CSV table of N, CA and C in Angstrom, one decimal:
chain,number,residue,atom,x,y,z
A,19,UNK,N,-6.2,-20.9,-53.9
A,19,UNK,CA,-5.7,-20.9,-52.5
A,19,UNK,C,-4.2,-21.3,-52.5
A,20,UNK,N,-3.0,-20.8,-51.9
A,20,UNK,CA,-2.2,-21.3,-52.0
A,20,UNK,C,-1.3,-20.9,-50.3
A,21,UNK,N,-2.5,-21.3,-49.8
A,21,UNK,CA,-2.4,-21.7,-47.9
A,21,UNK,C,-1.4,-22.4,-47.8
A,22,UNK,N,0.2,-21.5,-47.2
A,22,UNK,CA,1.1,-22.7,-46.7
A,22,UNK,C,1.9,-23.2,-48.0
A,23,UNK,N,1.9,-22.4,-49.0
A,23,UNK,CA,2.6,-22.9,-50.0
A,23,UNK,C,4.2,-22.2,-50.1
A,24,UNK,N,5.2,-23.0,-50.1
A,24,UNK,CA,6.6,-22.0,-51.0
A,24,UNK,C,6.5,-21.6,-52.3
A,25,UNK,N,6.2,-20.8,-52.3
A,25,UNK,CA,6.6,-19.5,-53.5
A,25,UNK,C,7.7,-18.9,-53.5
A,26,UNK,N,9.1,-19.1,-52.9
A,26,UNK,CA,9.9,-18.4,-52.4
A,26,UNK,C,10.4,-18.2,-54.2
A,27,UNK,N,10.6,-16.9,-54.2
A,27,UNK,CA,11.3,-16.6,-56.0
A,27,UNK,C,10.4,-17.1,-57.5
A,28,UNK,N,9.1,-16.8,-56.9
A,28,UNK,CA,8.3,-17.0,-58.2
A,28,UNK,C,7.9,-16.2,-58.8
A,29,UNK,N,7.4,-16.3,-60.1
A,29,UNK,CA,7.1,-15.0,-60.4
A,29,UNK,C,6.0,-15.2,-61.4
A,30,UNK,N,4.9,-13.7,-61.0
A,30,UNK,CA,3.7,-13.8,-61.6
A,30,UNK,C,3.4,-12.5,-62.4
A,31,UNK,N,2.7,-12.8,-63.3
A,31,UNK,CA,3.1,-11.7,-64.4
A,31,UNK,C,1.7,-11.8,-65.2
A,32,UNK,N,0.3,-10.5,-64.9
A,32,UNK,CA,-0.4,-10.1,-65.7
A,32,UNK,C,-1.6,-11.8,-65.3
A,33,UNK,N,-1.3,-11.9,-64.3
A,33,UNK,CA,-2.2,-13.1,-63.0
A,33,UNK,C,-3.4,-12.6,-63.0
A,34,UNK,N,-4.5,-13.0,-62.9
A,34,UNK,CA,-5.5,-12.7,-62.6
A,34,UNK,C,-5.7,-13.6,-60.9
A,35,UNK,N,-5.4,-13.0,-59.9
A,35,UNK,CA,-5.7,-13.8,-58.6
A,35,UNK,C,-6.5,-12.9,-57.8
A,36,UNK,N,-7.8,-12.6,-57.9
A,36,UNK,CA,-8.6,-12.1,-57.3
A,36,UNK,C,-9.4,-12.8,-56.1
A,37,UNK,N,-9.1,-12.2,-54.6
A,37,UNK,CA,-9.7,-13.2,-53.8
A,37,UNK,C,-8.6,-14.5,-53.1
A,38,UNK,N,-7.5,-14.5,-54.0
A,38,UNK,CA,-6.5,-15.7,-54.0
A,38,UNK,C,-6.3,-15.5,-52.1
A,39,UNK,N,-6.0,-16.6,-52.0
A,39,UNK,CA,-5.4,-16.7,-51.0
A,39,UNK,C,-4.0,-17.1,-50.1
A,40,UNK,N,-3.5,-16.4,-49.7
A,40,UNK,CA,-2.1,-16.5,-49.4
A,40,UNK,C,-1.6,-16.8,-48.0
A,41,UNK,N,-2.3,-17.4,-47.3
A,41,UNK,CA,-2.2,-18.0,-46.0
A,41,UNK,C,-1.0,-18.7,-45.4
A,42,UNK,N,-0.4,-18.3,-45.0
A,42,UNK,CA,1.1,-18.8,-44.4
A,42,UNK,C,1.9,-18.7,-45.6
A,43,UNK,N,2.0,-18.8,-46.4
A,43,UNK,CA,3.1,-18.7,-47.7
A,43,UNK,C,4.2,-18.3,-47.8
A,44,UNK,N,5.2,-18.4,-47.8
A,44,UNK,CA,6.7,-18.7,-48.1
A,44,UNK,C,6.7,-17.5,-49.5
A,45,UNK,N,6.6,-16.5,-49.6
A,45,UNK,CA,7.0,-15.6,-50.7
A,45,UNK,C,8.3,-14.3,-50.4
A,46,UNK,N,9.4,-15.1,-50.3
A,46,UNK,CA,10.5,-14.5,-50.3
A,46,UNK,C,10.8,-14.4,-51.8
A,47,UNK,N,11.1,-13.2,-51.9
A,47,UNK,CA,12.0,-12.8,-53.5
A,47,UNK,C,10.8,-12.4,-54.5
A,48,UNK,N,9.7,-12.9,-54.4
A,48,UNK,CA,8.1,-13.1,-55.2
A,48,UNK,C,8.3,-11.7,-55.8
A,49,UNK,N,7.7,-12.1,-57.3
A,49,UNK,CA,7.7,-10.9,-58.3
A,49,UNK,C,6.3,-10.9,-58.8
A,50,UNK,N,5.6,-10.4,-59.0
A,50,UNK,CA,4.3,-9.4,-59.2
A,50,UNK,C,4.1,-8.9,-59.8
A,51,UNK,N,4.2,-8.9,-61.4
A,51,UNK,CA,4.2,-7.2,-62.1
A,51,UNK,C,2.5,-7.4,-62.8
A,52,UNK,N,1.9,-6.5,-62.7
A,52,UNK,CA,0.7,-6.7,-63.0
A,52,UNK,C,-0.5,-7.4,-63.3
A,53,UNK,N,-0.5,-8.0,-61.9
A,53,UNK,CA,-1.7,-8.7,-61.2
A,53,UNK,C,-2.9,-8.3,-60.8
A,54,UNK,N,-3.7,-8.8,-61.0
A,54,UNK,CA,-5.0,-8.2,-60.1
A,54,UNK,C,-5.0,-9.0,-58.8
A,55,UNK,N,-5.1,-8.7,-57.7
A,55,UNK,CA,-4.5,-9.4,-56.2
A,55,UNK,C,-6.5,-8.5,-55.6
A,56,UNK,N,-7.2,-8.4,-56.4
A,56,UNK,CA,-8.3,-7.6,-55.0
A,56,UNK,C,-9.0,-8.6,-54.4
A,57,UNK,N,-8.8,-8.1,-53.4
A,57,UNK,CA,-9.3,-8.8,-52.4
A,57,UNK,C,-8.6,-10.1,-51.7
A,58,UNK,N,-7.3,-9.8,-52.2
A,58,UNK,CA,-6.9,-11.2,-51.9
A,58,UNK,C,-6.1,-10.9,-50.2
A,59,UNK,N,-6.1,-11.9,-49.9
A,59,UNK,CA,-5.2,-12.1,-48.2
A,59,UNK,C,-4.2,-12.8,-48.0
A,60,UNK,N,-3.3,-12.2,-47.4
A,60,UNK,CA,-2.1,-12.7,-47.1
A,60,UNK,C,-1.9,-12.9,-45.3
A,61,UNK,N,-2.9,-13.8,-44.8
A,61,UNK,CA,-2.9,-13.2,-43.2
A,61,UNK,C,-1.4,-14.7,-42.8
A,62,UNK,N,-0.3,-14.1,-42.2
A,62,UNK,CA,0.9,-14.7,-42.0
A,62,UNK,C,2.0,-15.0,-43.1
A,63,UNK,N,1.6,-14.5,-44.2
A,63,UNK,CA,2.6,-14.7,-45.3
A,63,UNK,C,3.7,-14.1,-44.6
A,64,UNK,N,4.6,-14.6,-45.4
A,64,UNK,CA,6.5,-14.3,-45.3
A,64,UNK,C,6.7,-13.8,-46.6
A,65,UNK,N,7.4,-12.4,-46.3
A,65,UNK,CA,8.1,-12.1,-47.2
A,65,UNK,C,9.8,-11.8,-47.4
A,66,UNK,N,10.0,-12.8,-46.0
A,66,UNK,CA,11.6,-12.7,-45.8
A,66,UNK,C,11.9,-14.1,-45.4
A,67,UNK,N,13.3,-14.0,-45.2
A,67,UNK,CA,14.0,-15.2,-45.3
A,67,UNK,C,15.4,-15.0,-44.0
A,68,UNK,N,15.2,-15.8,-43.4
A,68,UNK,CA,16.3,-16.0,-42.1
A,68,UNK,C,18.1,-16.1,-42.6
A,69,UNK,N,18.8,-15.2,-42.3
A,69,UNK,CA,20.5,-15.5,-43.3
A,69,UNK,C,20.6,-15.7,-41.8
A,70,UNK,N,20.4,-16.5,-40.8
A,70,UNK,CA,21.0,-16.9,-39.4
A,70,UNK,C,20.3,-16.1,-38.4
A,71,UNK,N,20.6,-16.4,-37.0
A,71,UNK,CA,20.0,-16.0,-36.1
A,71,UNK,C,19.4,-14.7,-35.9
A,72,UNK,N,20.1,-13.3,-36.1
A,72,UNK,CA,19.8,-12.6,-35.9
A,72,UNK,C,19.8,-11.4,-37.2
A,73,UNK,N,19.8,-12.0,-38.5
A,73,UNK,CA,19.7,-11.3,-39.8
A,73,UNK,C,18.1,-11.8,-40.9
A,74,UNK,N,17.5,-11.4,-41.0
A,74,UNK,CA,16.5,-11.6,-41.5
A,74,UNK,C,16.0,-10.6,-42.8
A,75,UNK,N,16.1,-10.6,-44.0
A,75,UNK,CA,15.8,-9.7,-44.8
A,75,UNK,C,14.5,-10.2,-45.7
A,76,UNK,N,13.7,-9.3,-46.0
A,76,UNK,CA,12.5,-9.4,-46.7
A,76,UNK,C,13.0,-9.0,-48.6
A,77,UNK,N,12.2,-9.4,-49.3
A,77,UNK,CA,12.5,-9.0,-50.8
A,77,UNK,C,10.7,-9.4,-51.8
A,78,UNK,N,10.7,-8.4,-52.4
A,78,UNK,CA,9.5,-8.8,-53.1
A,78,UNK,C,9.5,-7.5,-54.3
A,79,UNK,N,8.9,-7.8,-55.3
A,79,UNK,CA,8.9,-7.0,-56.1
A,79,UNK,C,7.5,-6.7,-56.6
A,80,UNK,N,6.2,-5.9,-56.1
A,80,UNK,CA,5.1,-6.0,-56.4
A,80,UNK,C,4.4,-4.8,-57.3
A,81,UNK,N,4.9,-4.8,-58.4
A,81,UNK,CA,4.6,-3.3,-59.3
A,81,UNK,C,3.3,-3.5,-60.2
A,82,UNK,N,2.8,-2.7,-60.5
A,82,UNK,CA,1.4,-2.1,-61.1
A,82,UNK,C,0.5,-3.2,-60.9
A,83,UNK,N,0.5,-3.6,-59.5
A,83,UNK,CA,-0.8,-4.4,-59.7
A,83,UNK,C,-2.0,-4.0,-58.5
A,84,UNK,N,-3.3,-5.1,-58.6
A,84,UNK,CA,-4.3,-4.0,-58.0
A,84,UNK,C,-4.6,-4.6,-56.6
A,85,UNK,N,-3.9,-4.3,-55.3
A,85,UNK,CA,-4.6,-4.3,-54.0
A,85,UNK,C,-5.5,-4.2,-53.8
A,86,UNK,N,-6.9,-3.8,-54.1
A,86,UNK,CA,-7.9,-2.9,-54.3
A,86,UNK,C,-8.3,-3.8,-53.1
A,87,UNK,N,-8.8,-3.5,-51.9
A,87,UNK,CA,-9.8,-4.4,-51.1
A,87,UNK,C,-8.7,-5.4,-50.2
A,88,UNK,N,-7.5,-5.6,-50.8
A,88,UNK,CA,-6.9,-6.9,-50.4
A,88,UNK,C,-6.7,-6.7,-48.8
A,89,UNK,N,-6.4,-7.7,-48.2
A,89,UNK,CA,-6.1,-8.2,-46.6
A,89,UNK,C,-4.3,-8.0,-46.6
A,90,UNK,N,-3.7,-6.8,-46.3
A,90,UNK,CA,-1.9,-7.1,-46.0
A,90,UNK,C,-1.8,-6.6,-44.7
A,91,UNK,N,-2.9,-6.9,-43.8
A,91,UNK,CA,-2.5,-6.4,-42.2
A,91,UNK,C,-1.1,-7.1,-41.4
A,92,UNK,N,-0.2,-6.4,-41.3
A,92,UNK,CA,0.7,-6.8,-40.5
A,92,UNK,C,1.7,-7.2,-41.3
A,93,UNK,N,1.8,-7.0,-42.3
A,93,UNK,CA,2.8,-7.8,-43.7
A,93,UNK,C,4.2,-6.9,-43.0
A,94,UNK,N,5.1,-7.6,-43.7
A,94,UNK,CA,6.3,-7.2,-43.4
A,94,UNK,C,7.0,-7.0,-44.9
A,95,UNK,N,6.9,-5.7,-45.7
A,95,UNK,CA,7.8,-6.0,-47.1
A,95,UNK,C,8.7,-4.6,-46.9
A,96,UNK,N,9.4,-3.9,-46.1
A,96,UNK,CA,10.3,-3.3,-45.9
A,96,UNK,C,11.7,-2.9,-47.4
A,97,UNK,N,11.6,-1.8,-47.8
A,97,UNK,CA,12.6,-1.7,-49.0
A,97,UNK,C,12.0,-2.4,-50.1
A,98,UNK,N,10.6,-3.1,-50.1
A,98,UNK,CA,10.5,-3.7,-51.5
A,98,UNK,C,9.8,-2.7,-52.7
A,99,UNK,N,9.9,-3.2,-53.5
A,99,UNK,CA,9.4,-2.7,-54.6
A,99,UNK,C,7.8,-2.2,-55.0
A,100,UNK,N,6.9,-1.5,-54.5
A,100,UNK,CA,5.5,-1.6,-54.7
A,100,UNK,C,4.9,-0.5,-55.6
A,101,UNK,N,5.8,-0.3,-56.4
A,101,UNK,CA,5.5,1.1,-57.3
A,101,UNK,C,4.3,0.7,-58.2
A,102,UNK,N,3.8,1.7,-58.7
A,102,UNK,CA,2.7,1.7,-59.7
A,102,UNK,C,1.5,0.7,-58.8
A,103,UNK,N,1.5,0.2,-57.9
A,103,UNK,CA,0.6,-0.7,-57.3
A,103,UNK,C,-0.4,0.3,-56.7
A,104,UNK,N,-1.6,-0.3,-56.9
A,104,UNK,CA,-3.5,0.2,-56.5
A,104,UNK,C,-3.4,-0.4,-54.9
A,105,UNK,N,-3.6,0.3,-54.0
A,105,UNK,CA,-3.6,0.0,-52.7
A,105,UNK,C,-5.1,0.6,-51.7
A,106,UNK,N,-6.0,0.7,-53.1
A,106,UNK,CA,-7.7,1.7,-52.5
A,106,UNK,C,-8.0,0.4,-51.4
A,107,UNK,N,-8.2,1.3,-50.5
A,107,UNK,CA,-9.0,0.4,-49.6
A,107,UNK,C,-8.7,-1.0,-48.6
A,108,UNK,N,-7.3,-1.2,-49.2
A,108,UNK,CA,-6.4,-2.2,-48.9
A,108,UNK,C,-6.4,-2.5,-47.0
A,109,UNK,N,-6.3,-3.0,-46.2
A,109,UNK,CA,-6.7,-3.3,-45.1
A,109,UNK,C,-4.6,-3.3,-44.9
A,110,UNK,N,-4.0,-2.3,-44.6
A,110,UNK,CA,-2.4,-2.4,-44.4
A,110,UNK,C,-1.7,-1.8,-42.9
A,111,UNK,N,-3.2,-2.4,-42.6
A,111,UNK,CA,-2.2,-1.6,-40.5
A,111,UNK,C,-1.9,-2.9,-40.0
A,112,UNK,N,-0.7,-2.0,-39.3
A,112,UNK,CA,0.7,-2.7,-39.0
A,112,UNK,C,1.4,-3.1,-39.9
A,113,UNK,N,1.2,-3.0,-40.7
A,113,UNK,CA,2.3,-3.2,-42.2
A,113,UNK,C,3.4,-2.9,-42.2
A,114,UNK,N,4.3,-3.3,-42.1
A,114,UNK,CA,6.3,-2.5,-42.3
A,114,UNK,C,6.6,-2.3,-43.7
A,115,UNK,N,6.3,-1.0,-44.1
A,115,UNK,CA,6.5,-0.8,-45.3
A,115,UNK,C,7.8,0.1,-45.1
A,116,UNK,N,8.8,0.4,-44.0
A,116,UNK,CA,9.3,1.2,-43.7
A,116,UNK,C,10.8,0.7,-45.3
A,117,UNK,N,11.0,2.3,-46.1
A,117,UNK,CA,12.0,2.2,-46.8
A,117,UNK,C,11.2,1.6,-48.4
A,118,UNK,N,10.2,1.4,-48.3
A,118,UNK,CA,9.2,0.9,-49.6
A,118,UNK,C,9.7,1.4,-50.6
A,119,UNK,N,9.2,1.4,-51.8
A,119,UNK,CA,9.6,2.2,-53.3
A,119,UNK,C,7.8,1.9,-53.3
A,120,UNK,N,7.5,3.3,-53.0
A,120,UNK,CA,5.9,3.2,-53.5
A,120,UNK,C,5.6,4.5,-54.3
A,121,UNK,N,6.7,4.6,-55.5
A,121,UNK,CA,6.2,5.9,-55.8
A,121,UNK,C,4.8,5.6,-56.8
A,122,UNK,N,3.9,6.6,-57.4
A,122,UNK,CA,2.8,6.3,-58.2
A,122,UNK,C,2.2,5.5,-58.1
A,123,UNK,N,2.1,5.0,-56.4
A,123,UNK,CA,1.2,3.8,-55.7
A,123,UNK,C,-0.2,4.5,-55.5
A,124,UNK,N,-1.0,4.0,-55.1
A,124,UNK,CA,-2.3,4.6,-54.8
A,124,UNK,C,-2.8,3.9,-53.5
A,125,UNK,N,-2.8,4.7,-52.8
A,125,UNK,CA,-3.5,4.5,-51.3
A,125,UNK,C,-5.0,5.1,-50.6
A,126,UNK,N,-5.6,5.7,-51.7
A,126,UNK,CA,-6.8,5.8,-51.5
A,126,UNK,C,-8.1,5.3,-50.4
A,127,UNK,N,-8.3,5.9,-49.5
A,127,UNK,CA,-8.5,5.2,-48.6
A,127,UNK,C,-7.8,3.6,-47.9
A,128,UNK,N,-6.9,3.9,-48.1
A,128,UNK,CA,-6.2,2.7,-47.5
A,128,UNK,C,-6.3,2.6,-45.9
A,129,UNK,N,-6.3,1.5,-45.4
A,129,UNK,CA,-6.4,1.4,-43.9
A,129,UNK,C,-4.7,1.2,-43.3
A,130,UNK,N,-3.8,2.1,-42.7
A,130,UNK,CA,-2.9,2.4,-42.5
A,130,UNK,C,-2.9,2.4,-40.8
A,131,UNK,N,-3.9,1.7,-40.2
A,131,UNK,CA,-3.8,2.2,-38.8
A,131,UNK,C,-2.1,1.3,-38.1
A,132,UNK,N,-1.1,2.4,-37.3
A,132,UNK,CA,-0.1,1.5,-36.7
A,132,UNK,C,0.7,0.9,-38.0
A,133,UNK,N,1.0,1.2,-39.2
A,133,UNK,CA,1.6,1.5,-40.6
A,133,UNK,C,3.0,1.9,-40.7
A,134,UNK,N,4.0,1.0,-40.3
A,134,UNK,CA,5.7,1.6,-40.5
A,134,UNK,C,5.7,2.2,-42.1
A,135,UNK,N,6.0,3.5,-42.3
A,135,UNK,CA,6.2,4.2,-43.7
A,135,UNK,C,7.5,5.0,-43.5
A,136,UNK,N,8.5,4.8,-42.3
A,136,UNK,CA,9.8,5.5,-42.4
A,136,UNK,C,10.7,5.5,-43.6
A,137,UNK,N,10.8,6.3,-44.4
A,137,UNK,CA,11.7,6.4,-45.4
A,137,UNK,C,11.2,5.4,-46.8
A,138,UNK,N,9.9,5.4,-46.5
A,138,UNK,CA,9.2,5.2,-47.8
A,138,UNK,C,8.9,6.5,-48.6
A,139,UNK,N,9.5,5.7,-50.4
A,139,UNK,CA,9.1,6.7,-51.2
A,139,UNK,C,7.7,6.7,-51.8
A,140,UNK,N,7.0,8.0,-51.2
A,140,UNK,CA,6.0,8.1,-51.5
A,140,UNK,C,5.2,8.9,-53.4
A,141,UNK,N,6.4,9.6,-53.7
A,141,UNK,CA,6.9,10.3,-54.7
A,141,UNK,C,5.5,10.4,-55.7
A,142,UNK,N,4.8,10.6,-56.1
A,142,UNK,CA,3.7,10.8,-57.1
A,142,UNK,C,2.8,9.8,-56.8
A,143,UNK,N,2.4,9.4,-55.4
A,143,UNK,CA,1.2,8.6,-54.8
A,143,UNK,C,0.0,9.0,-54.7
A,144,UNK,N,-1.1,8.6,-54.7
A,144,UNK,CA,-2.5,9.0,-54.7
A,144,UNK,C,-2.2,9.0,-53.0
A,145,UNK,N,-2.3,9.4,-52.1
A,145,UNK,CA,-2.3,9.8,-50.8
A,145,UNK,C,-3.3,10.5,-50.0
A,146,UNK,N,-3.7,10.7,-50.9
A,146,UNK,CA,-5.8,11.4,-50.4
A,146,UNK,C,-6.0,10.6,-49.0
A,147,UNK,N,-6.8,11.4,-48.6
A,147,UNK,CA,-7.2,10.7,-46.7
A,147,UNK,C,-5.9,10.0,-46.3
A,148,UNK,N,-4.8,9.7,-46.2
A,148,UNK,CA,-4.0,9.2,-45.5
A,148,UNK,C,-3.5,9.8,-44.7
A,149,UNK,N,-3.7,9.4,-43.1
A,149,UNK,CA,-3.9,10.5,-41.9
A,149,UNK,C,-2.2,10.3,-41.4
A,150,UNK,N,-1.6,10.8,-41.5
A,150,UNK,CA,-0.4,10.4,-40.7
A,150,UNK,C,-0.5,10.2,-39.1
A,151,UNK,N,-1.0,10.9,-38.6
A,151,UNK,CA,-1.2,10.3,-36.9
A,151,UNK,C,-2.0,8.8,-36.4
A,152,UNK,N,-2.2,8.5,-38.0
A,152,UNK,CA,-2.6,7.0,-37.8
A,152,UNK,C,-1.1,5.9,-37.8
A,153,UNK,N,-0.4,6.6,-38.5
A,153,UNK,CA,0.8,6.1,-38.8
A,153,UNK,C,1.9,5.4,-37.9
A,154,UNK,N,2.2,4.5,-37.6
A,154,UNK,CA,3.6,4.2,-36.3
A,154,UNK,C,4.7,5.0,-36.5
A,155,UNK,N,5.5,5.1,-38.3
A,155,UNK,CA,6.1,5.9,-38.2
A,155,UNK,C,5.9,6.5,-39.5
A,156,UNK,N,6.9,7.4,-39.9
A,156,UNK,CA,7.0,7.9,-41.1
A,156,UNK,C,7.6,8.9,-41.3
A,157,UNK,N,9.1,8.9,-40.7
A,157,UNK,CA,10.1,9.8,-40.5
A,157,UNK,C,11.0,9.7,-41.7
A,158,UNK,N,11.4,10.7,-42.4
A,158,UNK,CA,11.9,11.0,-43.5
A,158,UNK,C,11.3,10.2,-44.5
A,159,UNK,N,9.6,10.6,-44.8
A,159,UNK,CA,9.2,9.8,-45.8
A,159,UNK,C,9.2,10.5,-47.1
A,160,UNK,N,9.3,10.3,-48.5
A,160,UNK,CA,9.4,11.4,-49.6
A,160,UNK,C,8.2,11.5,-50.2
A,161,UNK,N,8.0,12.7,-50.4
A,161,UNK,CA,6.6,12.9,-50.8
A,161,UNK,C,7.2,14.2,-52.1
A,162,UNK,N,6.2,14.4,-52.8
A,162,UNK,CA,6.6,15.7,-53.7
A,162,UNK,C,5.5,16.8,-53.1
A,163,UNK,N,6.5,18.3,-53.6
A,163,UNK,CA,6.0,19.3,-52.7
A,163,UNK,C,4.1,19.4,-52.9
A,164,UNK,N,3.5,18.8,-53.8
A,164,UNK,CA,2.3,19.0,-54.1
A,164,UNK,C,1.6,18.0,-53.3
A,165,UNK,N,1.7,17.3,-52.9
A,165,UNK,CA,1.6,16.0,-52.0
A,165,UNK,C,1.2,16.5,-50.6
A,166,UNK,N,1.7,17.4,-50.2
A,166,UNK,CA,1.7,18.0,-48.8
A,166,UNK,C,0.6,18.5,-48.2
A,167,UNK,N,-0.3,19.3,-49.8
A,167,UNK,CA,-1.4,19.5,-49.1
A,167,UNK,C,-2.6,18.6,-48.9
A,168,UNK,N,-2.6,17.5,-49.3
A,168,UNK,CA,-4.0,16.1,-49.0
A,168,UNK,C,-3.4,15.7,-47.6
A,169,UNK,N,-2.0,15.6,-47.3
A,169,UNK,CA,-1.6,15.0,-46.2
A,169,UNK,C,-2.6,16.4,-45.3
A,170,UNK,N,-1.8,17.4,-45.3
A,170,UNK,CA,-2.2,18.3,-44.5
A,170,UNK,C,-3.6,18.5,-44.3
A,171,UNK,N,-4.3,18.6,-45.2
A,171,UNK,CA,-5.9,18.3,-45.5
A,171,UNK,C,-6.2,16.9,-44.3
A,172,UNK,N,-5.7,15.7,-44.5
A,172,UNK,CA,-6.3,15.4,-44.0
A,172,UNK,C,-5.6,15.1,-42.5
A,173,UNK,N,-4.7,16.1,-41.7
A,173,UNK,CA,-4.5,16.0,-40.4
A,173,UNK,C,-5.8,17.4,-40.2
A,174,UNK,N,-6.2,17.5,-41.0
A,174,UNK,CA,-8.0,18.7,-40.2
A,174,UNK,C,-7.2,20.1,-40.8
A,175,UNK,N,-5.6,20.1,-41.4
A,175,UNK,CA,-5.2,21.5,-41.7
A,175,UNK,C,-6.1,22.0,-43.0
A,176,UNK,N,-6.8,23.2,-42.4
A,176,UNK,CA,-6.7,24.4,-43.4
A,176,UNK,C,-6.2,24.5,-44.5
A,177,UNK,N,-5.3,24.5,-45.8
A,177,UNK,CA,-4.9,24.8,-46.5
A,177,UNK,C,-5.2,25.9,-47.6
A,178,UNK,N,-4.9,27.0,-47.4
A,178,UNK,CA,-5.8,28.4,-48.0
A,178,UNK,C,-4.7,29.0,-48.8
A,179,UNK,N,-4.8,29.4,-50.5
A,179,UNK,CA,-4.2,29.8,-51.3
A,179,UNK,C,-4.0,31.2,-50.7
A,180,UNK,N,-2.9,31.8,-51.1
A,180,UNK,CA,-2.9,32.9,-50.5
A,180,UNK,C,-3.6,33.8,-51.4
């Protein structure tokens, strides 16, 4: 459990935190690289930091590790780093992921209801069932051209070889 703790610029590397808990937590700057995180919850964590009244920037760097199940409803990690990360089943509506680096992420059933994804790179992501009209946003998001048809598949489109 690490309820309410400053983590601001720590870094965890090949963690096993399954279930961990991240309740109010101070993880500005927080580095990740191959964690197991399933099931873990982050309900109020911070992943930004106040530069004065009206500037607020988020930073985190969360690569190849496993969301699988985890709780990030409502997380705020905008422009960070979440590449190579497992995000099956992940509970991420309301999430501001808008501007992410999530390429080779996996969202496999992920729960995206109300999900900022504007100008997230989606680029070689598992994206299967991910409904975009569940989405808040997701305006200029990058996807590769083969990517188009699970999206499209799963707004109910047809997709028929010619």
């Amino acid at each position: 459990v690490f309820a309410f703790a400053r983590l601001d610029e720590a870094r965890f590397t090949r963690c096993d935190l399954t279930h961990a808990r991240f309740e109010g937590a101070d993880l500005y700057a927080v580095v990740m690289d191959a964690c197991n995180l399933m099931g873990a919850a982050f309900p109020r964590a911070s992943f930004t930091r106040a530069f004065g009244r009206s500037v607020v920037r988020a930073a985190a760097t969360l690569t190849d590790c496993n969301f699988e199940l985890a709780d990030l409803s409502a997380v705020r990690l905008p422009a960070c780093d979440l590449s190579r990360s497992r995000f099956r089943e992940a509970d991420l509506s309301r999430a501001d992921l808008e501007g992410a680096q999530m390429a080779v992420a996996d969202l496999f059933q992920a729960i995206v209801d109300e999900a900022r994804l504007a100008g997230a790179d989606l680029r070689g992501a598992e994206v299967s069932g991910l409904d975009l009209r569940r989405l808040a946003s997701y305006q200029d998001l990058k996807i590769n051209p083969d990517q188009q048809y699970r999206l499209l598949e799963a707004l109910g489109v047809d997709v028929e070889p010619e």
